Coordinates of C-alpha atoms in Angstrom, one line a residue:
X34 CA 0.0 0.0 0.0
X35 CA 1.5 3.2 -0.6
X36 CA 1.1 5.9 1.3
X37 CA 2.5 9.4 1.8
X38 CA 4.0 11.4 4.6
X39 CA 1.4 13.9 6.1
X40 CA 4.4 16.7 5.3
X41 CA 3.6 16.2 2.0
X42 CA -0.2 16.8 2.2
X43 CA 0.6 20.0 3.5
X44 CA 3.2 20.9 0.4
X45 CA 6.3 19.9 2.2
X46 CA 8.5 18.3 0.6
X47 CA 10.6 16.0 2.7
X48 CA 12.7 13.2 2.7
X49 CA 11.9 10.0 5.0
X50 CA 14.9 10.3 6.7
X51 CA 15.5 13.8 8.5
X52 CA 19.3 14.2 10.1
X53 CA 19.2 15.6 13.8
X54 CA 21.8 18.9 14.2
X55 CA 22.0 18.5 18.1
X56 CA 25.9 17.0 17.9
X57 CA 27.2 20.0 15.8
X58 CA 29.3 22.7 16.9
X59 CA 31.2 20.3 20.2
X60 CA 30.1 20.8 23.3
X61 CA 27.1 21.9 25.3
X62 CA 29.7 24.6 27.0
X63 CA 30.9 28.0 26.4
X64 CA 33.8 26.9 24.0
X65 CA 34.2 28.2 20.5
X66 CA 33.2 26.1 17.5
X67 CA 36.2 25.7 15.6
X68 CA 37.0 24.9 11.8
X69 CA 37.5 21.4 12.4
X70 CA 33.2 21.8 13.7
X71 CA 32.3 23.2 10.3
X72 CA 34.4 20.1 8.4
X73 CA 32.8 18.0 10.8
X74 CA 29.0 19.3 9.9
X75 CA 30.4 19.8 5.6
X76 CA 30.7 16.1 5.8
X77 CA 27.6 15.0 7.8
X78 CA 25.6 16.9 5.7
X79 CA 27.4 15.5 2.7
X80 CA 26.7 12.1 3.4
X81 CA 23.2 13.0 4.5
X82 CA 22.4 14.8 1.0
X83 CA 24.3 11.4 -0.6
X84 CA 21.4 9.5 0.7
X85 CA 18.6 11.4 -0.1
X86 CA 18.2 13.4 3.3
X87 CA 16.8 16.9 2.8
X88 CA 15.2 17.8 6.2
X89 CA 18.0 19.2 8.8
X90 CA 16.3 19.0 12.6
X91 CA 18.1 21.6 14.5
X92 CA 16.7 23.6 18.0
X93 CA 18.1 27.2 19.3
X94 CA 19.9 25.7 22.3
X95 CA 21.8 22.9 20.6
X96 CA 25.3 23.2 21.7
X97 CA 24.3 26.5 22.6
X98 CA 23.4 27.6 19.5
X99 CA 26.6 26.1 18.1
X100 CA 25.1 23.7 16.2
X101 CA 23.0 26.5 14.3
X102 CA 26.0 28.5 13.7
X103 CA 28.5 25.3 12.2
X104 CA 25.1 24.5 9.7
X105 CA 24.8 28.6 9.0
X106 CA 28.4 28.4 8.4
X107 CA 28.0 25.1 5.4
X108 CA 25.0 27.3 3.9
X109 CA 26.8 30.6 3.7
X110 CA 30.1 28.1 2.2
X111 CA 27.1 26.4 -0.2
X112 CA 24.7 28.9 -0.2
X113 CA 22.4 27.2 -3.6
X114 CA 21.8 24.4 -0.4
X115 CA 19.1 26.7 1.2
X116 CA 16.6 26.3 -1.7
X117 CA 17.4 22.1 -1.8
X118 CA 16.6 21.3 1.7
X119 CA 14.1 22.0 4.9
X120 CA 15.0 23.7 7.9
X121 CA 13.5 22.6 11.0
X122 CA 14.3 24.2 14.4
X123 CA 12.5 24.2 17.8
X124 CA 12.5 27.3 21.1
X125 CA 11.0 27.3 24.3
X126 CA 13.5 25.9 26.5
X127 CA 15.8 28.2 28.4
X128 CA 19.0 26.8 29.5
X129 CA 19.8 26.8 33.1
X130 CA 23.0 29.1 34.8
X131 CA 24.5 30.5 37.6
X132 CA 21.5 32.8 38.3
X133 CA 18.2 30.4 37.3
X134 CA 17.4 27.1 36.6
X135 CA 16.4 25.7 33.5
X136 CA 13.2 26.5 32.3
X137 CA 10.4 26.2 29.4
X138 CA 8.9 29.9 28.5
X139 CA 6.3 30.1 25.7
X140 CA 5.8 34.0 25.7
X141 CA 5.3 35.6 22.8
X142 CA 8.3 37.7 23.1
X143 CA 11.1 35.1 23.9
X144 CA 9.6 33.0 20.7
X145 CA 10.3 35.8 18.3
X146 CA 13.4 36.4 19.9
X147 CA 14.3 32.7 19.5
X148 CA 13.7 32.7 15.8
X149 CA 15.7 35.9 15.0
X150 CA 18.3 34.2 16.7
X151 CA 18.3 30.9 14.8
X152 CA 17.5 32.8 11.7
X153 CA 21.1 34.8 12.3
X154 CA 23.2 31.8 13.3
X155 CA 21.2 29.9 10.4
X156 CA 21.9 33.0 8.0
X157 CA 18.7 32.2 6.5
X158 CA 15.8 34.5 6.4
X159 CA 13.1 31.9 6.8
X160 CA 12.3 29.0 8.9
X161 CA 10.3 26.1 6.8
X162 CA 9.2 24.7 10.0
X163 CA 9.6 25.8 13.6
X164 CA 8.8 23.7 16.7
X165 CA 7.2 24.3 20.5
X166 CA 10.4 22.2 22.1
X167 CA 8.7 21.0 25.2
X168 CA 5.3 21.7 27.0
X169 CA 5.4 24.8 28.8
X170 CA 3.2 24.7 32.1
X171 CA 2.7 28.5 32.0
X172 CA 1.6 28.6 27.9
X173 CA -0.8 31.0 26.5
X174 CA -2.0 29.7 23.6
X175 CA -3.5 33.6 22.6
X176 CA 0.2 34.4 23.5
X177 CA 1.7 31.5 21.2
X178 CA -1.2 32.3 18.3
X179 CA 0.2 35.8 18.2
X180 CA 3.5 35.4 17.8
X181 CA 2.8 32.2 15.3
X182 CA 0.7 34.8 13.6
X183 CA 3.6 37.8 13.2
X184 CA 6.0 35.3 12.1
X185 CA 3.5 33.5 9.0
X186 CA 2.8 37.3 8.1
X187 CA 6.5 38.2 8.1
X188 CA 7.4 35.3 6.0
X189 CA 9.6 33.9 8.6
X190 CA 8.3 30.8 9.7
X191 CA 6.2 28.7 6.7
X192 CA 4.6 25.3 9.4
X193 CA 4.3 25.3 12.5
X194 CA 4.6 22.5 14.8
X195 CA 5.4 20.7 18.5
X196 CA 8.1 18.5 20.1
X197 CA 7.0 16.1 23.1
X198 CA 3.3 17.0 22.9
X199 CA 0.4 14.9 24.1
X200 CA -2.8 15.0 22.0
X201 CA -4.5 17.1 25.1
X202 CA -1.8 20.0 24.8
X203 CA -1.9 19.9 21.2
X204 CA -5.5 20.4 20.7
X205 CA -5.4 22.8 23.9
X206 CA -2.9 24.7 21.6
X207 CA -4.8 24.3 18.1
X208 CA -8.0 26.2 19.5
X209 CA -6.5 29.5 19.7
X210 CA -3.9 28.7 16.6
X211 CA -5.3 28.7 13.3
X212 CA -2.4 27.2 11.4
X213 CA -3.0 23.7 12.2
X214 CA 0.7 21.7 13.7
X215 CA 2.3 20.1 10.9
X216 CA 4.7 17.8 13.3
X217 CA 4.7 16.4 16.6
X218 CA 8.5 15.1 17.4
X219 CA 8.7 12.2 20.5
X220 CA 11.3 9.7 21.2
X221 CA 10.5 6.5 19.6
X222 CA 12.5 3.6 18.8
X223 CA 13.2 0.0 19.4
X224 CA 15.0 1.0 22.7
X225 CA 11.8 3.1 23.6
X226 CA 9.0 1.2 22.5
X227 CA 6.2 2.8 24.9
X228 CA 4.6 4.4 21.2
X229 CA 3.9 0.8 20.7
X230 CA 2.7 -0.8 24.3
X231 CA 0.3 2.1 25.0
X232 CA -1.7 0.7 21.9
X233 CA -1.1 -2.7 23.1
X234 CA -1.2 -2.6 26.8
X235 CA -5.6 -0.8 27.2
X236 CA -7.0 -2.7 29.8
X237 CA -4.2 -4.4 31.2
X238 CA -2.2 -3.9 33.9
X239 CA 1.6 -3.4 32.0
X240 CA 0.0 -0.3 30.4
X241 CA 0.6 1.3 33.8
X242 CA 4.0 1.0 33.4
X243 CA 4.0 2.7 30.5
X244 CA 5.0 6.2 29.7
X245 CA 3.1 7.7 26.6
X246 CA 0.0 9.9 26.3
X247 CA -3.0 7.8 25.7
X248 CA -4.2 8.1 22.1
X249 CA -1.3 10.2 20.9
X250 CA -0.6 8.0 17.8
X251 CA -4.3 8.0 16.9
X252 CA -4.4 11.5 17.2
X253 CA -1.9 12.7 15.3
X254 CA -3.1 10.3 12.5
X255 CA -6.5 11.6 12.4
X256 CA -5.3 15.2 12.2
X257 CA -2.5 14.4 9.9
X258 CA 0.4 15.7 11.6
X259 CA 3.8 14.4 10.7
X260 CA 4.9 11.8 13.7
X261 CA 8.7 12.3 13.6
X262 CA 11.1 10.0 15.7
X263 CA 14.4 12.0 17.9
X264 CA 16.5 9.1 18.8
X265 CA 15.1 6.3 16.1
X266 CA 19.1 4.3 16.3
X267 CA 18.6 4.2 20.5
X268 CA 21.8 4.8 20.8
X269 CA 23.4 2.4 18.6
X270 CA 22.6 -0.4 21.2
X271 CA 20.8 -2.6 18.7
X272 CA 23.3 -2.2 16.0
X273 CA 26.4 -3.0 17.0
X274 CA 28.2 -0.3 19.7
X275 CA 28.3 -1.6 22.9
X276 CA 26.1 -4.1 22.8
X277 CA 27.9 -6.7 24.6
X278 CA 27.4 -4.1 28.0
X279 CA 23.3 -4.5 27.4
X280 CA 21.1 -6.1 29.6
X281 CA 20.3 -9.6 27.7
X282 CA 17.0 -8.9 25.9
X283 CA 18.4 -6.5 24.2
X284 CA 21.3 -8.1 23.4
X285 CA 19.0 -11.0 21.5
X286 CA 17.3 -8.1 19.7
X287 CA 20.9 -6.8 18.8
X288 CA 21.5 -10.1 17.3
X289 CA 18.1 -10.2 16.3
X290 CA 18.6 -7.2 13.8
X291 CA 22.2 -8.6 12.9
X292 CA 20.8 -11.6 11.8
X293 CA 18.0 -9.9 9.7
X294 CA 20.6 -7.7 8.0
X295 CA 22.7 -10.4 7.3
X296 CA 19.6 -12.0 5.3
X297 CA 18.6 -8.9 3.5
X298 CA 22.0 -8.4 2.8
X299 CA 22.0 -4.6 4.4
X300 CA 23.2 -3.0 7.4
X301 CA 21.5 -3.4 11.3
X302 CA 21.0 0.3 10.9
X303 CA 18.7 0.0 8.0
X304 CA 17.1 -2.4 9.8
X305 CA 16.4 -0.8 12.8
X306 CA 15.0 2.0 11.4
X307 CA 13.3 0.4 8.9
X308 CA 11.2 -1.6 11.7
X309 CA 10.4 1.8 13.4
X310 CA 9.1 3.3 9.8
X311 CA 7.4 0.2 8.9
X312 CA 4.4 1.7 11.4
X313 CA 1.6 2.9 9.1
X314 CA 1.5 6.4 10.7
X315 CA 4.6 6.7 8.5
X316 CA 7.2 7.8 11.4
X317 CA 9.6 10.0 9.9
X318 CA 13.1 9.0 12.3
X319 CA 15.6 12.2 13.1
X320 CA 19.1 10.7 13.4
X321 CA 21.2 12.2 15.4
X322 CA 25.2 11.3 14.2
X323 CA 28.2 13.3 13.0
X324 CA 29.8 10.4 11.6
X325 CA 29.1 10.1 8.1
X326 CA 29.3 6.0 7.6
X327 CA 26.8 6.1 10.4
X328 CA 24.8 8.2 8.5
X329 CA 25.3 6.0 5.1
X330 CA 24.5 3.4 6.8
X331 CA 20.9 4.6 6.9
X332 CA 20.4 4.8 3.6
X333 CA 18.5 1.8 3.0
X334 CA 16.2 1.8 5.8
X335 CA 13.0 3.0 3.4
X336 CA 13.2 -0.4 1.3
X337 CA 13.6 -2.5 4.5
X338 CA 10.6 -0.9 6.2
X339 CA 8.5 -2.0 2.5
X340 CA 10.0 -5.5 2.8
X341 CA 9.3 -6.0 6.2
X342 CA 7.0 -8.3 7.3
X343 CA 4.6 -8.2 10.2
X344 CA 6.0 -11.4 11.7
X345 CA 9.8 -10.0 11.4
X346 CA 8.2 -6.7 13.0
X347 CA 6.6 -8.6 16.0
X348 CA 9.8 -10.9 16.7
X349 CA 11.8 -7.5 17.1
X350 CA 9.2 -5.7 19.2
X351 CA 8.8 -8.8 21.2
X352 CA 12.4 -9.5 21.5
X353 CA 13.7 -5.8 22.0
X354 CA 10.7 -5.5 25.1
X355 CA 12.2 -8.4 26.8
X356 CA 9.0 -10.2 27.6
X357 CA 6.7 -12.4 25.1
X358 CA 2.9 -10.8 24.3
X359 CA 0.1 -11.5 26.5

């Protein structure tokens, strides 16, 4: 059955694969990105582009807004780039420091802030799509609907969409915003299969252990907002890095995966993420890596989610979770 993303429904134009920018620019301290950072981020996003990736995930406090200023840095080096891929990038967090802890802050102030500072580290003068980072207690939504509103007129934000969103806040949101959300970005993956047992789990008492908002898949189905995945790989602990310090059940659904790719004659990553984007909501994963054979390694995971089955799909989930289905 063929389907499409629901970025595509709304005129985006998007790659299945998206690469996360949260490892660009070193560390999460005060240091100075150097050159060697901006060769770092040239080849990621070279390897990225080599496989088809044209969706860049970044957020303004990655690295410190390092990671925004090594990417603005390989556009202003490549600057045809700009009009070939999608820029993605999420506020709302404030990072903690000597004076106040870290916070969340909706206001419509500090969100146009936040995208005149990615837009200047970016050196772009649009966002295709910006996201609410994480659920702010104190939110507004007349506040957020304002600022959403200058930033469509000024033609510096196209979409509009969340990060770590349950269907409640969304829709709480969406009354007050008429753009509707294009994405909602949550951690899902093998290693973090709680997407998966929340659906599986109604009724019964494991679905207490679980940790996902009740009917957030279906909803974001029904409304057609783009599901996208922030840590699809889980680390690398299914596909070969470190998998030997793993508890056991996920060392048989390491071995699991290395048999499968072994078969299918590709590589664990593809298969991996090809079990995650096998999911009919059509998941689209962010991966999060520097390294571009990591990233390569990726490339095949579209074909493997078409050719998996829902046996090998059950066998993974079953095996990765550690205990057998009721």
């Amino acid at each position: 059955m063929n389907k499409i993303m629901p970025l595509a429904h709304r005129g985006i134009s998007s790659s299945r694969l998206a690469l996360g920018c949260m490892p660009f620019g070193g560390g999460w301290d005060q240091t100075p990105f150097t050159e060697e950072h901006v060769k770092e981020a040239e080849a990621a996003v070279d390897a990225a582009l080599s496989i088809g990736i044209t969706l860049f995930d970044h957020a303004d406090i990655y690295t410190r807004g390092k990671a925004e200023q090594v990417f603005g840095r390989v556009l202003n080096n490549r600057p045809e780039l700009r009009d070939q891929i999608v820029i993605q990038s999420k506020c709302g967090i404030q990072l903690g420091d000597e004076e106040l802890p870290g916070r969340f802050n909706f206001s419509k102030g500090h969100i146009l802030d936040s995208v005149d500072g990615s837009m200047e580290r970016l050196g772009t003068d649009y966002l295709d799509i910006l996201l609410l980072h994480r659920p702010d207690p104190l939110v507004e939504p007349e506040e957020v609907a304002e600022a959403f509103a200058s930033l469509k007129a000024s033609g510096k934000v196209r979409y509009f969409g969340v990060s770590n969103m349950s269907a409640a806040q969304i829709a709480f949101l969406q009354q007050a915003i008429p753009d509707s959300f294009a994405v909602n970005q949550l951690e899902m993956s093998l290693g973090h299969l709680h997407f998966v047992d929340q659906g599986v789990h109604v009724n019964q008492a494991a679905g207490t252990a679980v940790n996902f908002a009740e009917g957030l898949m279906e909803y974001c189905r029904t409304q057609n907002i783009q599901l996208q995945a922030w840590g699809p790989l889980a680390q690398g602990k299914f596909s070969g890095r470190d998998v030997k310090d793993q508890p056991e059940h996920i060392q048989e659904a390491a071995k699991l995966v290395q048999q499968l790719a072994n078969e299918k004659e590709t590589t664990p990553e593809a298969i991996v993420l090809g079990w995650l984007m096998r999911h009919p909501a059509m998941i689209q994963p962010i991966i999060g890596t520097t390294n571009p054979q990591r990233i390569k390694a990726c490339e095949d995971a579209e074909r493997q989610s078409q050719l998996m089955t829902r046996e090998e799909w059950y066998t993974l989930y079953v095996t990765a979770r550690g205990e057998s289905m009721p």
